[in-house]
């Protein structure tokens, strides 16, 4: 399986984990708590991962970070939606917010610090029950993809005959699939799981990941001091995430939004 890194936002943490932090870490946590506000931002709306609905921000990422925040004594977590991934990173480096979350950040990234992956997306095959679940099983199939997407180039590069059908968006591709014109769609995992949750297992199946893309918290750094400060925050966040992964709370939250566990598996 191929493995890529894409990035997310950031948070701090207190409560039970302060006992695990070094004196330096505790000072970093106290600084975040002293602000009383943690400012997060994103650019790419990707339900059910994250989305803006009127003035409200919702999705798996927002609830996950809220749970972590409750272990922190951070009184106010705020969200902003920024127009483009490039503008999002520019705002992070300008200090307009503390951290970002997005699945389409410009690459390569520099002068940033990353958390452990909060979730994994990537490419999957959406098909009817009993249909293809691996790239080799796409041989000879009618495959739908969105024009200009990574999924189009992925399917086109497969070294065997297949019938590629290009659509302007996921909804049009899904309609062609549901009317029997397509055998499978290659698309983003989260978009496929959203469709699966709506249609059910009798209509749709979603394959394992064809490749994996990590969703992580991203903090800016331009000096060694800021790197140290970032680690003072992200270390405890990673501890909190590890605890959720072990105690079942991550799985429950994941299934609430996606219908399956979306943790990263090496």
PDB file of C-alpha atoms in Angstrom:
ATOM      1  CA  UNK A   1       0.000   0.000   0.000  1.00  0.00           C
ATOM      2  CA  UNK A   2       1.289   3.448  -0.900  1.00  0.00           C
ATOM      3  CA  UNK A   3       1.470   5.919   1.976  1.00  0.00           C
ATOM      4  CA  UNK A   4       1.132   9.696   1.861  1.00  0.00           C
ATOM      5  CA  UNK A   5       0.939  12.425   4.498  1.00  0.00           C
ATOM      6  CA  UNK A   6      -1.743  15.108   4.552  1.00  0.00           C
ATOM      7  CA  UNK A   7      -2.358  17.324   7.398  1.00  0.00           C
ATOM      8  CA  UNK A   8      -4.846  18.594   9.986  1.00  0.00           C
ATOM      9  CA  UNK A   9      -5.046  21.132  12.816  1.00  0.00           C
ATOM     10  CA  UNK A  10      -3.859  21.155  16.443  1.00  0.00           C
ATOM     11  CA  UNK A  11      -4.896  21.163  20.104  1.00  0.00           C
ATOM     12  CA  UNK A  12      -3.531  20.962  23.600  1.00  0.00           C
ATOM     13  CA  UNK A  13      -4.405  18.997  26.657  1.00  0.00           C
ATOM     14  CA  UNK A  14      -4.551  18.941  30.474  1.00  0.00           C
ATOM     15  CA  UNK A  15      -6.444  17.007  33.128  1.00  0.00           C
ATOM     16  CA  UNK A  16      -5.158  13.507  33.570  1.00  0.00           C
ATOM     17  CA  UNK A  17      -2.243  14.020  31.166  1.00  0.00           C
ATOM     18  CA  UNK A  18      -0.583  16.849  33.045  1.00  0.00           C
ATOM     19  CA  UNK A  19       0.826  14.172  35.308  1.00  0.00           C
ATOM     20  CA  UNK A  20       2.498  12.654  32.249  1.00  0.00           C
ATOM     21  CA  UNK A  21       4.058  15.900  31.048  1.00  0.00           C
ATOM     22  CA  UNK A  22       7.487  17.133  31.905  1.00  0.00           C
ATOM     23  CA  UNK A  23       7.822  20.529  33.652  1.00  0.00           C
ATOM     24  CA  UNK A  24       8.568  22.082  30.247  1.00  0.00           C
ATOM     25  CA  UNK A  25       5.454  20.465  28.747  1.00  0.00           C
ATOM     26  CA  UNK A  26       3.348  21.678  31.652  1.00  0.00           C
ATOM     27  CA  UNK A  27       4.486  25.234  30.958  1.00  0.00           C
ATOM     28  CA  UNK A  28       3.418  24.869  27.325  1.00  0.00           C
ATOM     29  CA  UNK A  29       0.023  23.578  28.331  1.00  0.00           C
ATOM     30  CA  UNK A  30      -0.397  26.405  30.819  1.00  0.00           C
ATOM     31  CA  UNK A  31       0.292  28.930  28.063  1.00  0.00           C
ATOM     32  CA  UNK A  32      -2.488  27.488  25.874  1.00  0.00           C
ATOM     33  CA  UNK A  33      -4.865  27.375  28.812  1.00  0.00           C
ATOM     34  CA  UNK A  34      -3.990  30.938  29.714  1.00  0.00           C
ATOM     35  CA  UNK A  35      -5.163  32.124  26.296  1.00  0.00           C
ATOM     36  CA  UNK A  36      -8.525  30.483  26.978  1.00  0.00           C
ATOM     37  CA  UNK A  37      -9.033  29.940  23.262  1.00  0.00           C
ATOM     38  CA  UNK A  38      -7.718  27.527  20.682  1.00  0.00           C
ATOM     39  CA  UNK A  39      -8.101  28.819  17.115  1.00  0.00           C
ATOM     40  CA  UNK A  40      -8.454  26.184  14.393  1.00  0.00           C
ATOM     41  CA  UNK A  41      -9.033  26.549  10.657  1.00  0.00           C
ATOM     42  CA  UNK A  42      -9.633  24.454   7.543  1.00  0.00           C
ATOM     43  CA  UNK A  43     -10.244  25.011   3.839  1.00  0.00           C
ATOM     44  CA  UNK A  44     -11.642  21.847   2.272  1.00  0.00           C
ATOM     45  CA  UNK A  45     -15.187  21.043   3.398  1.00  0.00           C
ATOM     46  CA  UNK A  46     -15.350  17.254   3.374  1.00  0.00           C
ATOM     47  CA  UNK A  47     -18.372  15.803   5.140  1.00  0.00           C
ATOM     48  CA  UNK A  48     -18.481  13.824   7.322  1.00  0.00           C
ATOM     49  CA  UNK A  49     -14.870  14.694   8.257  1.00  0.00           C
ATOM     50  CA  UNK A  50     -15.543  18.422   8.643  1.00  0.00           C
ATOM     51  CA  UNK A  51     -18.031  20.891   7.253  1.00  0.00           C
ATOM     52  CA  UNK A  52     -19.531  24.326   7.873  1.00  0.00           C
ATOM     53  CA  UNK A  53     -23.309  24.432   8.194  1.00  0.00           C
ATOM     54  CA  UNK A  54     -24.377  28.093   8.389  1.00  0.00           C
ATOM     55  CA  UNK A  55     -22.416  29.412  11.386  1.00  0.00           C
ATOM     56  CA  UNK A  56     -21.841  25.964  12.886  1.00  0.00           C
ATOM     57  CA  UNK A  57     -18.875  23.670  12.265  1.00  0.00           C
ATOM     58  CA  UNK A  58     -19.571  19.955  12.400  1.00  0.00           C
ATOM     59  CA  UNK A  59     -18.109  16.545  11.642  1.00  0.00           C
ATOM     60  CA  UNK A  60     -15.805  13.866  12.965  1.00  0.00           C
ATOM     61  CA  UNK A  61     -12.785  16.152  13.305  1.00  0.00           C
ATOM     62  CA  UNK A  62     -14.618  18.843  15.259  1.00  0.00           C
ATOM     63  CA  UNK A  63     -16.097  16.350  17.725  1.00  0.00           C
ATOM     64  CA  UNK A  64     -12.816  14.470  18.107  1.00  0.00           C
ATOM     65  CA  UNK A  65     -10.975  17.677  18.943  1.00  0.00           C
ATOM     66  CA  UNK A  66     -13.743  18.711  21.329  1.00  0.00           C
ATOM     67  CA  UNK A  67     -13.302  15.447  23.230  1.00  0.00           C
ATOM     68  CA  UNK A  68      -9.568  16.072  23.440  1.00  0.00           C
ATOM     69  CA  UNK A  69     -10.275  19.631  24.541  1.00  0.00           C
ATOM     70  CA  UNK A  70     -12.334  18.407  27.477  1.00  0.00           C
ATOM     71  CA  UNK A  71      -9.215  16.633  28.701  1.00  0.00           C
ATOM     72  CA  UNK A  72      -7.389  19.964  28.476  1.00  0.00           C
ATOM     73  CA  UNK A  73      -9.258  22.665  30.286  1.00  0.00           C
ATOM     74  CA  UNK A  74      -9.256  24.810  27.138  1.00  0.00           C
ATOM     75  CA  UNK A  75     -12.398  26.882  27.554  1.00  0.00           C
ATOM     76  CA  UNK A  76     -13.070  27.859  23.931  1.00  0.00           C
ATOM     77  CA  UNK A  77     -12.249  26.046  20.670  1.00  0.00           C
ATOM     78  CA  UNK A  78     -13.011  28.137  17.583  1.00  0.00           C
ATOM     79  CA  UNK A  79     -13.098  27.234  13.883  1.00  0.00           C
ATOM     80  CA  UNK A  80     -12.677  29.247  10.689  1.00  0.00           C
ATOM     81  CA  UNK A  81     -13.130  28.232   7.046  1.00  0.00           C
ATOM     82  CA  UNK A  82     -10.547  29.707   4.670  1.00  0.00           C
ATOM     83  CA  UNK A  83     -11.034  30.008   0.917  1.00  0.00           C
ATOM     84  CA  UNK A  84      -8.141  27.909  -0.425  1.00  0.00           C
ATOM     85  CA  UNK A  85      -5.511  25.521   0.966  1.00  0.00           C
ATOM     86  CA  UNK A  86      -2.805  28.010  -0.025  1.00  0.00           C
ATOM     87  CA  UNK A  87      -4.530  30.829   1.873  1.00  0.00           C
ATOM     88  CA  UNK A  88      -5.031  28.485   4.800  1.00  0.00           C
ATOM     89  CA  UNK A  89      -1.292  27.875   5.115  1.00  0.00           C
ATOM     90  CA  UNK A  90      -0.513  31.546   4.630  1.00  0.00           C
ATOM     91  CA  UNK A  91      -2.850  32.395   7.507  1.00  0.00           C
ATOM     92  CA  UNK A  92      -1.221  29.763   9.705  1.00  0.00           C
ATOM     93  CA  UNK A  93       2.227  31.192   9.049  1.00  0.00           C
ATOM     94  CA  UNK A  94       0.912  34.709   9.730  1.00  0.00           C
ATOM     95  CA  UNK A  95      -0.451  33.640  13.113  1.00  0.00           C
ATOM     96  CA  UNK A  96      -4.126  34.188  12.229  1.00  0.00           C
ATOM     97  CA  UNK A  97      -4.959  30.882  13.955  1.00  0.00           C
ATOM     98  CA  UNK A  98      -3.083  28.313  15.998  1.00  0.00           C
ATOM     99  CA  UNK A  99      -3.376  25.261  13.756  1.00  0.00           C
ATOM    100  CA  UNK A 100      -5.073  23.819  10.676  1.00  0.00           C
ATOM    101  CA  UNK A 101      -6.825  20.721   9.384  1.00  0.00           C
ATOM    102  CA  UNK A 102      -7.199  19.902   5.713  1.00  0.00           C
ATOM    103  CA  UNK A 103      -6.994  17.016   3.289  1.00  0.00           C
ATOM    104  CA  UNK A 104      -5.643  19.095   0.386  1.00  0.00           C
ATOM    105  CA  UNK A 105      -2.734  21.109   1.734  1.00  0.00           C
ATOM    106  CA  UNK A 106      -0.142  22.265  -0.821  1.00  0.00           C
ATOM    107  CA  UNK A 107       2.945  20.063  -0.970  1.00  0.00           C
ATOM    108  CA  UNK A 108       5.688  19.960   0.056  1.00  0.00           C
ATOM    109  CA  UNK A 109       5.133  21.479   3.478  1.00  0.00           C
ATOM    110  CA  UNK A 110       7.983  23.051   5.432  1.00  0.00           C
ATOM    111  CA  UNK A 111       8.359  24.727   8.825  1.00  0.00           C
ATOM    112  CA  UNK A 112       5.461  22.764  10.328  1.00  0.00           C
ATOM    113  CA  UNK A 113       5.042  20.223  13.109  1.00  0.00           C
ATOM    114  CA  UNK A 114       2.640  17.293  12.744  1.00  0.00           C
ATOM    115  CA  UNK A 115       0.722  15.206  15.242  1.00  0.00           C
ATOM    116  CA  UNK A 116       0.108  11.502  14.969  1.00  0.00           C
ATOM    117  CA  UNK A 117      -2.600  10.770  12.353  1.00  0.00           C
ATOM    118  CA  UNK A 118      -6.123  11.462  13.592  1.00  0.00           C
ATOM    119  CA  UNK A 119      -7.670   9.498  10.723  1.00  0.00           C
ATOM    120  CA  UNK A 120      -6.885   8.068   7.304  1.00  0.00           C
ATOM    121  CA  UNK A 121      -8.529   8.623   3.949  1.00  0.00           C
ATOM    122  CA  UNK A 122      -7.310   7.713   0.460  1.00  0.00           C
ATOM    123  CA  UNK A 123      -8.706   6.023  -2.629  1.00  0.00           C
ATOM    124  CA  UNK A 124     -11.319   3.246  -2.513  1.00  0.00           C
ATOM    125  CA  UNK A 125     -13.512   1.312  -4.919  1.00  0.00           C
ATOM    126  CA  UNK A 126     -17.257   1.761  -4.507  1.00  0.00           C
ATOM    127  CA  UNK A 127     -19.153  -1.117  -6.107  1.00  0.00           C
ATOM    128  CA  UNK A 128     -22.201  -3.342  -5.779  1.00  0.00           C
ATOM    129  CA  UNK A 129     -22.032  -6.217  -3.277  1.00  0.00           C
ATOM    130  CA  UNK A 130     -19.789  -8.873  -4.781  1.00  0.00           C
ATOM    131  CA  UNK A 131     -18.119  -6.349  -7.077  1.00  0.00           C
ATOM    132  CA  UNK A 132     -14.423  -5.429  -7.316  1.00  0.00           C
ATOM    133  CA  UNK A 133     -12.549  -4.750  -4.078  1.00  0.00           C
ATOM    134  CA  UNK A 134      -8.959  -4.450  -5.397  1.00  0.00           C
ATOM    135  CA  UNK A 135      -7.304  -2.750  -8.342  1.00  0.00           C
ATOM    136  CA  UNK A 136      -6.730  -6.030 -10.195  1.00  0.00           C
ATOM    137  CA  UNK A 137     -10.470  -6.708 -10.091  1.00  0.00           C
ATOM    138  CA  UNK A 138     -11.079  -3.515 -12.089  1.00  0.00           C
ATOM    139  CA  UNK A 139      -9.759  -5.268 -15.203  1.00  0.00           C
ATOM    140  CA  UNK A 140     -12.369  -5.101 -17.952  1.00  0.00           C
ATOM    141  CA  UNK A 141     -14.775  -3.107 -15.772  1.00  0.00           C
ATOM    142  CA  UNK A 142     -16.636   0.128 -16.473  1.00  0.00           C
ATOM    143  CA  UNK A 143     -15.023   2.493 -13.966  1.00  0.00           C
ATOM    144  CA  UNK A 144     -16.322   5.958 -13.086  1.00  0.00           C
ATOM    145  CA  UNK A 145     -14.002   8.742 -11.937  1.00  0.00           C
ATOM    146  CA  UNK A 146     -14.233  12.523 -11.565  1.00  0.00           C
ATOM    147  CA  UNK A 147     -12.433  14.499 -14.252  1.00  0.00           C
ATOM    148  CA  UNK A 148      -8.999  15.872 -13.355  1.00  0.00           C
ATOM    149  CA  UNK A 149      -8.912  14.061 -10.000  1.00  0.00           C
ATOM    150  CA  UNK A 150      -6.136  11.915  -8.524  1.00  0.00           C
ATOM    151  CA  UNK A 151      -8.513   8.985  -8.954  1.00  0.00           C
ATOM    152  CA  UNK A 152      -8.713   9.553 -12.715  1.00  0.00           C
ATOM    153  CA  UNK A 153      -4.928   9.445 -13.077  1.00  0.00           C
ATOM    154  CA  UNK A 154      -4.725   6.423 -10.797  1.00  0.00           C
ATOM    155  CA  UNK A 155      -7.225   4.392 -12.853  1.00  0.00           C
ATOM    156  CA  UNK A 156      -5.697   5.520 -16.123  1.00  0.00           C
ATOM    157  CA  UNK A 157      -2.273   4.259 -14.997  1.00  0.00           C
ATOM    158  CA  UNK A 158      -3.469   0.732 -14.185  1.00  0.00           C
ATOM    159  CA  UNK A 159      -1.647  -1.651 -16.593  1.00  0.00           C
ATOM    160  CA  UNK A 160      -4.657  -3.489 -18.027  1.00  0.00           C
ATOM    161  CA  UNK A 161      -7.744  -2.865 -20.128  1.00  0.00           C
ATOM    162  CA  UNK A 162     -10.654  -1.080 -18.461  1.00  0.00           C
ATOM    163  CA  UNK A 163     -13.362   1.336 -19.573  1.00  0.00           C
ATOM    164  CA  UNK A 164     -12.823   4.720 -17.926  1.00  0.00           C
ATOM    165  CA  UNK A 165     -15.838   6.989 -17.760  1.00  0.00           C
ATOM    166  CA  UNK A 166     -15.257  10.577 -16.624  1.00  0.00           C
ATOM    167  CA  UNK A 167     -17.836  12.695 -14.768  1.00  0.00           C
ATOM    168  CA  UNK A 168     -17.815  16.267 -13.516  1.00  0.00           C
ATOM    169  CA  UNK A 169     -18.510  15.352  -9.863  1.00  0.00           C
ATOM    170  CA  UNK A 170     -19.180  12.466  -7.476  1.00  0.00           C
ATOM    171  CA  UNK A 171     -22.967  12.863  -7.665  1.00  0.00           C
ATOM    172  CA  UNK A 172     -23.038  12.361 -11.435  1.00  0.00           C
ATOM    173  CA  UNK A 173     -20.717   9.365 -11.161  1.00  0.00           C
ATOM    174  CA  UNK A 174     -22.905   7.840  -8.461  1.00  0.00           C
ATOM    175  CA  UNK A 175     -26.049   8.339 -10.537  1.00  0.00           C
ATOM    176  CA  UNK A 176     -24.458   6.487 -13.462  1.00  0.00           C
ATOM    177  CA  UNK A 177     -23.465   3.694 -11.081  1.00  0.00           C
ATOM    178  CA  UNK A 178     -26.922   3.399  -9.520  1.00  0.00           C
ATOM    179  CA  UNK A 179     -28.576   3.239 -12.947  1.00  0.00           C
ATOM    180  CA  UNK A 180     -26.345   0.314 -13.928  1.00  0.00           C
ATOM    181  CA  UNK A 181     -24.132   2.142 -16.414  1.00  0.00           C
ATOM    182  CA  UNK A 182     -20.987   1.729 -14.290  1.00  0.00           C
ATOM    183  CA  UNK A 183     -19.506  -1.285 -12.501  1.00  0.00           C
ATOM    184  CA  UNK A 184     -17.486   0.720  -9.972  1.00  0.00           C
ATOM    185  CA  UNK A 185     -16.366   4.164  -8.846  1.00  0.00           C
ATOM    186  CA  UNK A 186     -12.842   5.001  -7.684  1.00  0.00           C
ATOM    187  CA  UNK A 187     -13.092   7.901  -5.275  1.00  0.00           C
ATOM    188  CA  UNK A 188     -12.221   9.358  -1.884  1.00  0.00           C
ATOM    189  CA  UNK A 189     -12.869   7.095   1.081  1.00  0.00           C
ATOM    190  CA  UNK A 190     -14.905   9.650   3.008  1.00  0.00           C
ATOM    191  CA  UNK A 191     -17.145  10.439   0.025  1.00  0.00           C
ATOM    192  CA  UNK A 192     -17.679   6.709  -0.540  1.00  0.00           C
ATOM    193  CA  UNK A 193     -18.517   6.087   3.121  1.00  0.00           C
ATOM    194  CA  UNK A 194     -21.019   8.957   3.057  1.00  0.00           C
ATOM    195  CA  UNK A 195     -22.786   7.252   0.138  1.00  0.00           C
ATOM    196  CA  UNK A 196     -22.543   3.860   1.814  1.00  0.00           C
ATOM    197  CA  UNK A 197     -24.132   5.186   4.990  1.00  0.00           C
ATOM    198  CA  UNK A 198     -27.027   6.650   2.978  1.00  0.00           C
ATOM    199  CA  UNK A 199     -27.642   3.653   0.677  1.00  0.00           C
ATOM    200  CA  UNK A 200     -26.747   0.693   2.907  1.00  0.00           C
ATOM    201  CA  UNK A 201     -24.845  -2.572   2.492  1.00  0.00           C
ATOM    202  CA  UNK A 202     -27.516  -4.112   0.249  1.00  0.00           C
ATOM    203  CA  UNK A 203     -26.785  -1.520  -2.428  1.00  0.00           C
ATOM    204  CA  UNK A 204     -23.128  -0.511  -2.024  1.00  0.00           C
ATOM    205  CA  UNK A 205     -19.837  -1.945  -0.816  1.00  0.00           C
ATOM    206  CA  UNK A 206     -16.662   0.023  -0.110  1.00  0.00           C
ATOM    207  CA  UNK A 207     -13.257  -1.578  -0.629  1.00  0.00           C
ATOM    208  CA  UNK A 208     -10.241  -1.366   1.657  1.00  0.00           C
ATOM    209  CA  UNK A 209      -7.954   1.589   0.951  1.00  0.00           C
ATOM    210  CA  UNK A 210      -6.059   1.417  -2.336  1.00  0.00           C
ATOM    211  CA  UNK A 211      -3.606   3.893  -0.827  1.00  0.00           C
ATOM    212  CA  UNK A 212      -3.538   5.667   2.497  1.00  0.00           C
ATOM    213  CA  UNK A 213      -3.506   9.399   3.228  1.00  0.00           C
ATOM    214  CA  UNK A 214      -2.953  10.541   6.816  1.00  0.00           C
ATOM    215  CA  UNK A 215      -5.025  13.322   8.374  1.00  0.00           C
ATOM    216  CA  UNK A 216      -2.885  15.055  10.999  1.00  0.00           C
ATOM    217  CA  UNK A 217      -2.758  18.183  13.108  1.00  0.00           C
ATOM    218  CA  UNK A 218      -0.503  20.886  11.665  1.00  0.00           C
ATOM    219  CA  UNK A 219       1.207  23.679  13.618  1.00  0.00           C
ATOM    220  CA  UNK A 220       3.492  26.349  12.210  1.00  0.00           C
ATOM    221  CA  UNK A 221       7.090  26.739  13.313  1.00  0.00           C
ATOM    222  CA  UNK A 222       9.798  29.118  12.143  1.00  0.00           C
ATOM    223  CA  UNK A 223      12.337  28.603  14.907  1.00  0.00           C
ATOM    224  CA  UNK A 224      13.636  25.974  17.282  1.00  0.00           C
ATOM    225  CA  UNK A 225      11.746  27.650  20.117  1.00  0.00           C
ATOM    226  CA  UNK A 226       8.435  27.262  18.287  1.00  0.00           C
ATOM    227  CA  UNK A 227       9.249  23.634  17.463  1.00  0.00           C
ATOM    228  CA  UNK A 228       9.735  22.991  21.174  1.00  0.00           C
ATOM    229  CA  UNK A 229       6.464  24.763  22.001  1.00  0.00           C
ATOM    230  CA  UNK A 230       4.630  22.741  19.368  1.00  0.00           C
ATOM    231  CA  UNK A 231       5.953  19.497  20.795  1.00  0.00           C
ATOM    232  CA  UNK A 232       4.859  20.552  24.276  1.00  0.00           C
ATOM    233  CA  UNK A 233       1.298  20.615  22.929  1.00  0.00           C
ATOM    234  CA  UNK A 234       1.310  17.810  20.364  1.00  0.00           C
ATOM    235  CA  UNK A 235       2.931  15.307  22.731  1.00  0.00           C
ATOM    236  CA  UNK A 236      -0.027  15.365  25.139  1.00  0.00           C
ATOM    237  CA  UNK A 237      -2.476  15.427  22.217  1.00  0.00           C
ATOM    238  CA  UNK A 238      -0.881  12.245  20.898  1.00  0.00           C
ATOM    239  CA  UNK A 239      -1.241  10.667  24.337  1.00  0.00           C
ATOM    240  CA  UNK A 240      -4.942  11.561  24.430  1.00  0.00           C
ATOM    241  CA  UNK A 241      -5.460  10.170  20.932  1.00  0.00           C
ATOM    242  CA  UNK A 242      -3.675   6.937  21.840  1.00  0.00           C
ATOM    243  CA  UNK A 243      -5.959   6.553  24.853  1.00  0.00           C
ATOM    244  CA  UNK A 244      -9.074   7.018  22.699  1.00  0.00           C
ATOM    245  CA  UNK A 245      -7.821   4.482  20.184  1.00  0.00           C
ATOM    246  CA  UNK A 246      -7.336   1.945  22.975  1.00  0.00           C
ATOM    247  CA  UNK A 247     -10.500   2.460  25.033  1.00  0.00           C
ATOM    248  CA  UNK A 248     -13.041   2.194  22.199  1.00  0.00           C
ATOM    249  CA  UNK A 249     -14.169   5.832  22.217  1.00  0.00           C
ATOM    250  CA  UNK A 250     -12.398   6.533  18.915  1.00  0.00           C
ATOM    251  CA  UNK A 251     -14.084   3.551  17.272  1.00  0.00           C
ATOM    252  CA  UNK A 252     -17.517   4.626  18.530  1.00  0.00           C
ATOM    253  CA  UNK A 253     -17.070   8.179  17.239  1.00  0.00           C
ATOM    254  CA  UNK A 254     -15.701   6.927  13.927  1.00  0.00           C
ATOM    255  CA  UNK A 255     -18.654   4.598  13.356  1.00  0.00           C
ATOM    256  CA  UNK A 256     -21.069   7.412  14.227  1.00  0.00           C
ATOM    257  CA  UNK A 257     -19.822   9.462  11.278  1.00  0.00           C
ATOM    258  CA  UNK A 258     -18.428   6.925   8.807  1.00  0.00           C
ATOM    259  CA  UNK A 259     -19.992   3.559   9.639  1.00  0.00           C
ATOM    260  CA  UNK A 260     -16.519   2.066  10.182  1.00  0.00           C
ATOM    261  CA  UNK A 261     -13.258   2.738  11.993  1.00  0.00           C
ATOM    262  CA  UNK A 262     -11.135   5.247  10.029  1.00  0.00           C
ATOM    263  CA  UNK A 263      -7.965   5.041  12.109  1.00  0.00           C
ATOM    264  CA  UNK A 264      -4.661   4.612  10.301  1.00  0.00           C
ATOM    265  CA  UNK A 265      -3.367   1.049  10.173  1.00  0.00           C
ATOM    266  CA  UNK A 266       0.268   0.583   9.192  1.00  0.00           C
TER     267      UNK A 266
END
